[in-house]
């Protein structure tokens, strides 16, 4: 005691030791809290092997494949309408009767005129015979010309009459050209011809279709002739329908097919898809809801979309790397460039850069940079 | 005539200064380096002795040791104390092993030493010789029997595998016996005449007089067990139970800064204990006759 040489008193040393131990104890007890404040916490998920599913949901209106506008054939007044909208009609069924009274009157006049012409023709024949008997050359020639002229008039009148008779026969009514459904009736009894077709008919034998604007990523996986069964009729009587894809019309001709580095490139350009519906009870105009879900065939590494970032250099994800150090395992965020093969709204399929079971950072409590230390 | 002792005194002083510098230099270097950044440590140590094309107009120069940091940083200490729980967890493991060992051996050793030094019984010196023999044998020699015994007792991978053999170590007995043998018999005889029992004589007469010896024993035991490597390495397989002495061995080259900071903190308890018990320690060493 008396020989102390270090220059510290016992009291000072006790104080220093006490502070040293207190510091260590404080760091031990509050270490987790301090670490939490100083390192960003990350939320991770393992990259998994799987296929990517593209989904589409939309609604459309049922339309007939073929419709026919039926016009007033002769421009007469409508006498009677036999059908109304929604009626099913058979081939040859009478749809509308027209008023042909005026035409009949005209025909009668023409028949009377014909009779008159026939009478005057007989007179001309008699005149010709007299001139021949008299032997007067001049009279004979004049009588022959008059006779020939009357013959031509008669033939012409007969033609007119035939034509009128035909148009009366054809124009007094219109018949259904095929079995179908009346979708529109514009004709009104007693009214004359308007600009619109009197009746619009759909062709039942050709069936019904819907047309949808499907995002490119889903449309690209559809095949013509493929059957879809997630089509449901909405409205009063809802039921399931089946349909067949008839045509897939790519949105923009000449546009590149999917951009491997882009996240949404293939989803941007929608395609027009025609689906033929098979159902006897459809009449057209119904609303249907369509769901399409297609999975890619090949298995790739799948990561959630929120884990994928883009900048000027390309697309990348942050993976979590555990490095063994003097202080035990420490975790670091590592920027890993990837190549995207495909994506939907939730996940991204990675073609290059990642392997299954690699831990990918989804989210963090702070800004992340390559090589930054983080905590799990 | 007077110049001779003055000259020899000077030479002795210079020799001691050189010796002290040799001892203190690594400690000082450790403390200084613990305040350098990892990059600066790399520049400092990786290039020593090499010809380096310095920024000075392309001149080549030898790189020497840097004794003062360009930038003071506590980043390494924050790494050790805050960003990783490993150092602190191992520090408390060490404390949990060393404190019971030192306290236990000081108590057991001083009682046994009292018996060897002040009591007369048949075979006393022979028994002490056996004690000495166990002390003289290095740890590696007794490793296998120790392992088998601990295994049979079911103590493997438990702190008591280190603490129990530590408490009953022979060094404390040896050192305290040496110290107590210098205490005159007259004192114990006087106490006995006054009617004191063995326990009273030990606790009231011998122990207060043996304080310097106990202090010296405490410091020596603390240093010895704070630095133990083999016992925990073999008997404590569970990394969560291992003491701080194994920590420094796990530091690799990429974390030298952390190593320096950890070493500085590692030294601190030993230095503080030594300073606290310094005067007792010197006296204790002198009287126990184990100096040099």
XYZ file of C-alpha atoms in Angstrom:
668
model
C 0.000 0.000 0.000
C 2.620 2.354 1.083
C 4.808 1.248 -1.822
C 2.229 2.156 -4.519
C 3.974 3.035 -7.738
C 1.320 3.202 -10.447
C 0.063 6.667 -9.539
C -3.542 5.539 -9.056
C -5.169 5.498 -5.647
C -7.217 2.476 -4.608
C -10.340 4.601 -4.845
C -9.580 5.677 -8.399
C -8.914 2.095 -9.396
C -12.175 0.953 -7.811
C -13.976 3.673 -9.769
C -12.299 2.755 -13.054
C -13.011 -0.948 -12.531
C -16.587 -0.201 -11.615
C -17.086 1.951 -14.710
C -15.466 -0.672 -16.926
C -17.732 -3.409 -15.625
C -20.757 -1.121 -15.793
C -19.974 -0.337 -19.444
C -19.716 -4.003 -20.305
C -22.886 -4.804 -18.394
C -24.753 -1.982 -20.119
C -23.568 -3.125 -23.542
C -24.579 -6.674 -22.705
C -28.053 -5.770 -21.532
C -28.795 -3.053 -24.085
C -26.834 -4.610 -26.956
C -29.852 -5.940 -28.790
C -31.594 -2.598 -28.632
C -28.543 -0.674 -29.810
C -27.943 -3.165 -32.627
C -31.572 -2.779 -33.635
C -31.135 0.958 -33.898
C -27.902 0.850 -35.846
C -28.496 -1.892 -38.433
C -31.404 -2.092 -40.860
C -33.596 -5.099 -40.282
C -34.380 -7.135 -43.362
C -37.250 -9.442 -44.151
C -36.265 -12.352 -46.333
C -37.738 -15.221 -48.236
C -36.154 -18.237 -49.851
C -36.126 -18.262 -53.630
C -38.141 -21.298 -54.677
C -38.303 -23.513 -57.728
C -41.642 -23.385 -59.440
C -43.701 -22.289 -62.367
C -45.244 -18.902 -62.838
C -49.006 -18.502 -63.193
C -50.504 -15.790 -65.352
C -54.037 -14.835 -64.498
C -56.608 -12.751 -66.240
C -60.118 -11.889 -65.231
C -62.462 -9.790 -67.277
C -65.984 -9.525 -68.569
C -67.449 -9.293 -72.031
C -70.755 -9.202 -73.871
C -71.959 -12.215 -75.834
C -72.275 -11.464 -79.534
C -73.611 -13.626 -82.363
C -71.080 -14.779 -84.873
C -73.361 -13.867 -87.869
C -76.270 -11.397 -88.116
C -78.393 -10.442 -91.138
C -80.196 -7.138 -91.722
C -83.502 -7.647 -93.495
C -84.718 -4.580 -95.409
C -88.040 -3.669 -96.892
C -87.670 -5.269 -100.367
C -90.043 -3.063 -102.361
C -90.320 0.054 -100.290
C -93.997 -0.542 -99.489
C -95.821 0.266 -96.313
C -95.707 -2.340 -93.580
C -98.956 -4.171 -93.219
C -98.247 -6.560 -90.377
C -95.233 -7.506 -88.198
C -95.278 -11.179 -87.169
C -92.232 -11.262 -84.883
C -90.835 -9.364 -81.939
C -87.331 -9.043 -80.509
C -86.084 -12.263 -78.962
C -88.316 -14.561 -81.008
C -86.837 -17.732 -82.390
C -87.677 -18.148 -86.021
C -87.380 -21.037 -88.433
C -85.975 -20.959 -91.896
C -88.683 -19.608 -94.262
C -90.919 -18.253 -91.525
C -92.833 -15.130 -92.474
C -91.553 -12.081 -90.642
C -93.376 -9.039 -92.058
C -96.265 -8.567 -94.518
C -96.348 -5.428 -96.688
C -99.280 -3.529 -98.102
C -99.302 -4.165 -101.927
C -102.686 -2.479 -102.709
C -101.192 0.252 -104.881
C -99.171 -2.186 -106.868
C -102.239 -4.302 -107.535
C -104.110 -1.240 -108.798
C -101.211 -0.445 -111.056
C -101.265 -4.008 -112.337
C -104.950 -3.767 -113.130
C -104.370 -0.560 -115.096
C -101.606 -2.204 -117.016
C -103.783 -5.247 -117.800
C -106.514 -2.925 -119.079
C -103.996 -1.107 -121.212
C -102.863 -4.453 -122.598
C -106.391 -5.341 -123.548
C -106.747 -1.984 -125.265
C -103.546 -2.539 -127.152
C -104.720 -6.020 -128.189
C -107.952 -4.506 -129.552
C -106.135 -1.832 -131.543
C -103.785 -4.541 -132.802
C -106.781 -6.466 -134.237
C -107.886 -3.254 -135.973
C -104.443 -2.790 -137.491
C -104.509 -6.408 -138.784
C -107.817 -5.726 -140.503
C -106.401 -2.494 -142.011
C -103.450 -4.442 -143.349
C -105.692 -7.064 -144.982
C -107.771 -4.292 -146.694
C -104.648 -2.593 -148.033
C -103.396 -5.890 -149.404
C -106.679 -6.580 -151.126
C -106.765 -3.091 -152.677
C -103.243 -3.506 -153.960
C -102.253 -0.016 -152.961
C -98.562 -0.306 -152.293
C -98.244 2.874 -150.149
C -101.128 1.944 -147.859
C -99.867 -1.573 -147.498
C -96.419 -0.412 -146.282
C -97.918 2.064 -143.776
C -100.266 -0.628 -142.417
C -97.330 -3.044 -141.942
C -95.284 -0.528 -139.958
C -98.243 0.287 -137.726
C -98.830 -3.455 -137.162
C -95.165 -4.142 -136.203
C -95.088 -1.149 -133.845
C -98.219 -2.337 -132.070
C -96.672 -5.815 -131.740
C -93.634 -4.381 -129.971
C -95.822 -2.295 -127.621
C -97.775 -5.402 -126.727
C -94.626 -7.365 -125.910
C -93.282 -4.517 -123.798
C -96.538 -4.173 -121.877
C -96.566 -7.904 -121.210
C -93.026 -7.702 -119.806
C -93.958 -4.853 -117.516
C -96.969 -6.732 -116.267
C -94.891 -9.847 -115.564
C -92.338 -7.825 -113.697
C -94.973 -6.137 -111.588
C -96.629 -9.451 -110.855
C -93.335 -10.857 -109.746
C -92.542 -7.970 -107.448
C -96.046 -8.189 -105.951
C -95.511 -11.862 -105.300
C -92.073 -11.340 -103.747
C -92.585 -8.076 -101.948
C -95.756 -8.780 -100.101
C -93.817 -10.371 -97.211
C -90.297 -11.173 -96.014
C -89.302 -14.615 -94.811
C -86.508 -15.663 -92.449
C -83.523 -16.676 -94.589
C -82.246 -19.039 -91.886
C -83.188 -20.300 -88.439
C -82.223 -17.753 -85.864
C -83.282 -15.215 -83.327
C -84.784 -11.807 -83.903
C -82.523 -9.308 -82.218
C -84.033 -6.102 -83.546
C -87.362 -5.086 -85.066
C -87.581 -1.614 -86.568
C -90.694 -2.063 -88.720
C -93.988 -0.668 -87.469
C -97.373 -1.631 -88.930
C -98.625 1.166 -91.192
C -95.325 2.956 -91.535
C -93.297 3.325 -94.670
C -89.698 2.338 -95.239
C -87.069 4.056 -93.022
C -83.298 4.025 -93.185
C -82.925 1.125 -90.756
C -83.386 -2.543 -91.561
C -86.860 -3.751 -90.710
C -85.609 -6.823 -88.856
C -82.175 -7.969 -87.679
C -81.745 -11.720 -87.359
C -78.916 -13.764 -85.849
C -77.863 -17.080 -87.233
C -78.310 -19.748 -84.556
C -76.292 -22.305 -86.409
C -73.173 -20.161 -86.306
C -73.291 -19.773 -82.474
C -72.070 -16.947 -80.233
C -68.764 -15.462 -79.301
C -67.103 -13.030 -76.949
C -64.135 -10.810 -77.566
C -61.649 -9.894 -74.809
C -58.609 -7.681 -74.484
C -56.189 -10.036 -72.720
C -52.752 -8.871 -71.447
C -49.893 -10.061 -73.616
C -48.366 -12.352 -70.986
C -51.557 -14.391 -70.672
C -52.432 -14.199 -74.359
C -49.008 -15.516 -75.287
C -49.778 -18.777 -73.519
C -53.171 -19.355 -75.153
C -53.579 -21.741 -78.058
C -56.175 -21.611 -80.769
C -58.717 -24.407 -80.282
C -58.060 -24.552 -76.544
C -61.115 -25.051 -74.380
C -61.843 -22.628 -71.557
C -64.298 -23.563 -68.868
C -64.083 -20.713 -66.401
C -66.655 -18.605 -68.159
C -69.685 -17.712 -66.100
C -72.847 -15.981 -67.067
C -73.580 -13.027 -64.814
C -76.950 -11.531 -64.161
C -80.223 -13.239 -63.269
C -79.407 -16.794 -64.297
C -75.762 -17.336 -63.592
C -74.222 -20.559 -64.821
C -70.996 -21.915 -66.194
C -70.291 -21.940 -69.898
C -67.553 -23.452 -71.935
C -65.824 -21.835 -74.825
C -63.170 -22.453 -77.421
C -60.498 -19.992 -78.403
C -61.018 -19.102 -82.011
C -58.500 -16.367 -82.648
C -55.724 -14.573 -80.788
C -54.921 -11.299 -82.414
C -51.581 -9.849 -81.244
C -51.986 -6.244 -80.272
C -49.214 -4.512 -82.132
C -47.873 -6.128 -85.252
C -44.095 -6.183 -85.318
C -43.711 -5.475 -81.591
C -40.962 -7.513 -79.909
C -42.214 -10.613 -78.164
C -41.463 -10.127 -74.477
C -38.473 -8.212 -73.249
C -36.371 -10.398 -70.980
C -34.984 -7.540 -68.946
C -38.225 -5.691 -68.487
C -40.584 -6.374 -65.654
C -43.829 -5.581 -67.402
C -42.855 -5.533 -71.043
C -44.984 -8.490 -72.086
C -47.903 -7.427 -69.967
C -48.163 -4.034 -71.599
C -49.472 -5.015 -75.028
C -52.889 -6.587 -74.812
C -54.139 -9.001 -77.434
C -57.643 -9.393 -78.726
C -58.929 -12.904 -78.057
C -62.113 -14.321 -79.627
C -63.824 -17.136 -77.779
C -66.655 -19.136 -79.347
C -69.275 -20.110 -76.772
C -71.161 -23.360 -76.917
C -74.597 -22.958 -75.403
C -78.097 -23.369 -76.888
C -79.798 -20.898 -74.636
C -77.737 -17.832 -75.482
C -79.451 -15.114 -77.416
C -76.669 -12.529 -77.463
C -76.161 -9.483 -75.315
C -75.607 -11.399 -72.067
C -72.649 -10.438 -69.878
C -70.144 -13.110 -69.028
C -67.185 -13.173 -66.658
C -64.049 -14.927 -67.863
C -61.143 -16.230 -65.793
C -57.982 -17.507 -67.410
C -55.106 -18.983 -65.379
C -52.094 -20.379 -67.216
C -48.910 -21.802 -65.687
C -45.614 -21.908 -67.498
C -44.367 -25.387 -68.245
C -40.723 -25.050 -67.241
C -39.630 -24.837 -63.599
C -37.581 -21.772 -62.763
C -36.449 -19.867 -59.707
C -39.308 -17.724 -58.458
C -38.948 -14.614 -56.295
C -41.607 -12.179 -55.133
C -41.896 -9.084 -57.276
C -41.200 -6.733 -54.362
C -37.711 -8.199 -54.035
C -36.736 -7.144 -57.562
C -35.176 -3.730 -58.146
C -34.147 -1.916 -61.292
C -31.638 0.791 -61.987
C -29.514 2.047 -64.840
C -27.350 -1.082 -64.819
C -30.188 -3.559 -64.964
C -32.334 -5.717 -62.787
C -31.121 -7.080 -59.461
C -32.174 -8.476 -56.120
C -30.518 -8.193 -52.721
C -29.552 -11.567 -51.346
C -28.627 -12.199 -47.732
C -25.131 -13.509 -47.205
C -23.833 -14.819 -43.935
C -20.119 -14.279 -43.394
C -18.287 -15.869 -40.555
C -16.190 -13.313 -38.759
C -14.376 -12.826 -35.508
C -17.614 -11.704 -33.968
C -19.659 -14.649 -35.123
C -21.889 -14.743 -38.150
C -22.759 -11.387 -39.589
C -25.289 -10.830 -42.354
C -24.704 -8.677 -45.391
C -26.952 -7.507 -48.217
C -25.415 -8.449 -51.571
C -26.597 -6.966 -54.844
C -27.150 -9.877 -57.233
C -27.884 -9.093 -60.890
C -30.608 -11.269 -62.395
C -32.191 -11.905 -65.752
C -35.951 -12.084 -65.735
C -37.618 -14.781 -67.791
C -41.208 -14.020 -66.969
C -43.351 -12.246 -64.422
C -46.885 -11.748 -63.256
C -48.374 -9.287 -60.785
C -46.878 -11.022 -57.745
C -43.802 -13.026 -58.669
C -40.896 -12.963 -61.068
C -39.319 -15.959 -62.714
C -35.541 -15.618 -62.815
C -33.634 -17.042 -65.748
C -30.111 -16.303 -64.516
C -28.388 -15.059 -61.409
C -30.181 -16.905 -58.609
C -30.526 -20.461 -57.492
C -33.224 -22.139 -55.411
C -33.117 -21.802 -51.625
C -31.060 -18.606 -51.816
C -32.266 -16.084 -49.270
C -33.646 -12.993 -50.964
C -34.338 -9.732 -49.142
C -37.915 -8.609 -49.634
C -37.955 -5.526 -47.528
C -35.877 -3.643 -45.011
C -36.313 -0.996 -42.380
C -33.640 1.180 -43.976
C -31.979 1.973 -47.271
C -29.895 -0.944 -48.571
C -26.652 -0.875 -50.510
C -24.412 -3.600 -51.822
C -22.267 -5.039 -49.024
C -24.178 -3.338 -46.231
C -24.417 -5.130 -42.943
C -27.930 -5.916 -41.888
C -29.728 -7.866 -39.203
C -32.379 -10.516 -39.695
C 35.801 6.885 -6.832
C 32.216 8.125 -6.715
C 31.762 7.916 -10.492
C 31.699 4.142 -10.573
C 28.444 3.542 -8.709
C 26.823 6.453 -10.603
C 27.822 4.946 -13.948
C 26.606 1.500 -13.040
C 23.363 3.066 -11.814
C 22.948 4.802 -15.150
C 23.609 1.639 -17.090
C 21.128 -0.219 -14.919
C 18.518 2.474 -15.451
C 19.024 2.387 -19.223
C 18.780 -1.378 -19.187
C 15.548 -1.249 -17.204
C 14.109 1.434 -19.479
C 14.909 -0.699 -22.507
C 13.364 -3.718 -20.836
C 10.249 -1.771 -19.848
C 9.958 -0.415 -23.380
C 10.197 -3.919 -24.792
C 7.403 -5.040 -22.485
C 5.221 -1.975 -22.926
C 5.666 -1.516 -26.689
C 3.314 -4.336 -27.782
C 0.721 -3.210 -25.270
C 0.928 0.399 -26.467
C 0.818 -0.719 -30.106
C -2.303 -2.749 -29.391
C -4.007 0.229 -27.753
C -3.054 2.604 -30.566
C -4.031 0.195 -33.306
C -7.382 -0.404 -31.669
C -8.179 3.239 -32.423
C -7.251 2.978 -36.132
C -9.680 2.157 -38.893
C -9.445 -1.242 -40.543
C -8.133 0.346 -43.753
C -5.403 2.210 -41.891
C -4.361 -0.934 -40.079
C -4.096 -2.662 -43.425
C -1.866 0.120 -44.784
C 0.191 0.099 -41.630
C 0.905 -3.596 -41.202
C 0.650 -5.071 -44.684
C 3.346 -2.866 -46.167
C 5.948 -2.955 -43.411
C 9.411 -3.517 -44.826
C 8.244 -3.281 -48.414
C 9.332 -0.798 -51.038
C 6.270 1.197 -51.864
C 5.735 3.634 -54.662
C 4.466 6.491 -52.582
C 2.341 9.303 -53.882
C 5.350 11.590 -53.587
C 6.279 11.970 -57.235
C 6.600 8.235 -57.668
C 9.472 7.930 -55.220
C 9.973 4.606 -53.614
C 10.214 4.401 -49.887
C 10.272 1.847 -47.118
C 7.184 1.709 -45.012
C 7.674 1.815 -41.267
C 5.387 1.155 -38.382
C 2.880 3.899 -37.751
C 2.542 4.705 -34.074
C -0.174 7.333 -34.230
C -3.424 6.910 -36.133
C -4.338 9.447 -38.827
C -7.941 9.259 -37.756
C -9.111 8.217 -34.352
C -12.066 5.903 -34.534
C -14.053 3.912 -32.023
C -15.612 1.800 -34.762
C -13.740 -1.327 -33.664
C -14.955 -0.910 -30.097
C -18.488 -0.429 -31.343
C -18.092 -3.618 -33.395
C -16.890 -5.531 -30.380
C -19.189 -4.107 -27.740
C -22.348 -3.252 -29.631
C -22.656 -4.762 -33.087
C -21.912 -8.289 -31.980
C -22.947 -9.986 -28.752
C -20.185 -12.581 -28.977
C -17.398 -10.723 -27.198
C -19.532 -9.754 -24.228
C -21.086 -13.166 -23.959
C -17.613 -14.739 -23.847
C -16.394 -12.063 -21.417
C -19.080 -12.993 -18.907
C -18.350 -16.683 -19.524
C -14.739 -15.962 -18.570
C -15.795 -14.053 -15.478
C -18.107 -16.903 -14.526
C -15.216 -19.352 -14.710
C -12.356 -17.282 -13.287
C -14.020 -15.644 -10.267
C -15.120 -18.931 -8.604
C -11.759 -20.545 -9.393
C -9.731 -17.670 -7.896
C -11.956 -17.301 -4.837
C -12.160 -21.056 -4.306
C -8.464 -21.712 -4.733
C -7.521 -18.792 -2.496
C -9.738 -20.194 0.262
C -8.901 -23.879 -0.163
C -5.222 -23.156 -0.848
C -4.733 -20.944 2.175
C -6.427 -23.447 4.507
C -4.346 -26.309 3.190
C -1.247 -24.121 3.327
C -1.965 -23.333 6.992
C -2.053 -27.065 7.710
C 1.189 -27.670 5.811
C 2.937 -24.658 7.334
C 1.751 -24.528 10.930
C 0.399 -27.955 11.915
C 2.524 -30.921 12.694
C 1.175 -34.317 11.569
C 2.775 -37.505 10.328
C 3.654 -37.589 6.591
C 3.157 -33.859 6.228
C 6.235 -33.213 4.120
C 5.676 -36.296 1.979
C 2.136 -35.218 1.259
C 3.356 -31.756 0.347
C 5.866 -33.338 -2.000
C 3.018 -35.153 -3.754
C 1.235 -31.811 -4.050
C 4.308 -30.306 -5.599
C 4.561 -33.168 -8.058
C 1.042 -32.511 -9.382
C 1.970 -28.881 -9.829
C 5.128 -29.674 -11.701
C 3.367 -31.831 -14.231
C 2.221 -29.871 -17.253
C -1.465 -29.855 -18.156
C -0.920 -31.947 -21.270
C 0.394 -34.845 -19.147
C -2.695 -35.012 -16.992
C -5.066 -34.269 -19.828
C -6.193 -37.816 -20.525
C -6.815 -38.839 -16.874
C -8.545 -35.496 -16.311
C -10.744 -36.091 -19.322
C -11.671 -39.606 -18.215
C -12.503 -38.493 -14.687
C -14.632 -35.591 -15.855
C -16.375 -37.818 -18.348
C -17.170 -40.404 -15.665
C -18.466 -37.698 -13.368
C -20.701 -36.398 -16.170
C -19.148 -32.951 -16.018
C -18.099 -32.653 -19.654
C -19.268 -29.516 -21.418
C -20.185 -27.893 -18.107
C -18.401 -24.937 -16.477
C -17.756 -27.099 -13.408
C -15.380 -29.181 -15.564
C -13.057 -26.170 -15.412
C -14.027 -24.711 -12.042
C -13.670 -27.811 -9.822
C -10.146 -28.809 -10.917
C -9.254 -25.114 -10.733
C -10.393 -24.681 -7.143
C -8.364 -27.627 -5.990
C -5.199 -26.699 -7.876
C -1.880 -27.178 -6.079
C -0.359 -23.801 -6.898
C -2.353 -21.913 -4.258
C -1.325 -24.418 -1.577
C 2.303 -24.171 -2.579
C 2.444 -20.410 -2.709
C 0.525 -19.791 0.487
C 2.595 -22.397 2.360
C 5.736 -20.618 1.290
C 4.283 -17.329 2.487
C 2.918 -18.691 5.768
C 6.118 -20.469 6.662
C 7.670 -16.992 7.109
C 5.116 -16.136 9.806
C 6.780 -16.849 13.189
C 5.523 -19.801 15.227
C 5.531 -17.514 18.251
C 2.340 -15.840 17.006
C 0.386 -19.070 16.664
C 1.761 -20.374 19.965
C 0.715 -17.191 21.723
C -2.764 -17.456 20.318
C -2.992 -21.069 21.371
C -1.911 -20.170 24.920
C -4.639 -17.543 24.924
C -7.087 -20.402 24.217
C -7.718 -19.894 20.524
C -8.764 -22.900 18.372
C -7.269 -23.761 14.946
C -10.009 -21.951 13.046
C -9.592 -18.822 15.165
C -5.825 -18.867 14.761
C -6.221 -19.293 10.975
C -8.867 -16.641 10.575
C -7.724 -14.072 13.143
C -3.949 -14.432 13.154
C -2.640 -16.078 10.020
C -5.042 -14.784 7.366
C -4.575 -11.068 8.148
C -0.824 -11.557 8.054
C -1.072 -13.514 4.782
C -2.942 -10.748 2.994
C -0.055 -9.855 0.641
C 0.371 -13.504 -0.220
C -3.349 -13.830 -0.958
C -3.215 -10.716 -3.155
C -0.277 -12.077 -5.096
C -2.014 -15.439 -5.423
C -5.193 -13.752 -6.641
C -3.351 -11.810 -9.340
C -1.342 -14.811 -10.498
C -4.354 -17.128 -10.525
C -6.501 -14.550 -12.275
C -3.945 -14.078 -15.044
C -3.397 -17.816 -15.352
C -7.067 -18.740 -15.627
C -8.090 -15.645 -17.639
C -5.628 -16.821 -20.283
C -6.363 -20.545 -20.182
C -6.797 -22.113 -23.591
C -6.500 -25.880 -23.386
C -9.033 -26.638 -20.644
C -12.021 -24.839 -22.219
C -10.989 -25.972 -25.679
C -11.180 -29.600 -24.604
C -13.755 -29.635 -21.846
C -16.208 -27.042 -23.177
C -17.326 -28.051 -26.648
C -20.358 -25.792 -26.603
C -19.350 -22.482 -28.226
C -21.853 -20.614 -26.081
C -19.989 -21.595 -22.911
C -16.445 -20.877 -24.034
C -14.439 -18.093 -22.391
C -12.867 -15.001 -23.910
C -9.419 -16.556 -24.188
C -10.657 -18.631 -27.127
C -12.132 -15.586 -28.801
C -8.876 -13.977 -29.880
C -7.783 -17.179 -31.574
C -10.836 -16.986 -33.816
C -10.077 -13.530 -35.187
C -8.869 -13.693 -38.749
C -6.749 -11.322 -40.729
C -9.646 -9.428 -42.218
C -10.715 -8.254 -38.763
C -7.427 -7.122 -37.237
C -8.941 -3.882 -36.008
C -11.523 -5.852 -34.102
C -8.704 -8.011 -32.795
C -6.809 -5.009 -31.424
C -9.922 -3.590 -29.751
C -10.832 -6.968 -28.314
C -7.274 -7.460 -27.050
C -7.318 -4.071 -25.340
C -10.556 -4.906 -23.578
C -9.267 -8.394 -22.841
C -6.207 -6.972 -21.058
C -8.157 -4.455 -19.015
C -9.361 -6.678 -16.138
C -5.862 -8.101 -15.623
C -4.237 -4.667 -15.669
C -6.811 -3.205 -13.282
C -6.459 -6.111 -10.878
C -2.688 -5.866 -10.957
C -2.753 -2.118 -10.275
C -5.226 -2.641 -7.448
C -3.174 -5.327 -5.743
C 0.208 -4.039 -6.856
C 1.777 -3.281 -3.464
C 0.442 -6.480 -1.872
C 1.602 -8.362 -4.913
C 5.214 -7.204 -4.679
C 5.314 -7.934 -0.969
C 3.633 -11.272 -1.424
C 6.062 -12.361 -4.104
C 8.976 -11.280 -1.950
C 7.840 -13.293 1.068
C 6.649 -16.374 -0.711
C 10.118 -16.777 -2.212
C 8.891 -17.519 -5.702
C 10.380 -14.452 -7.286
C 12.707 -14.903 -10.194
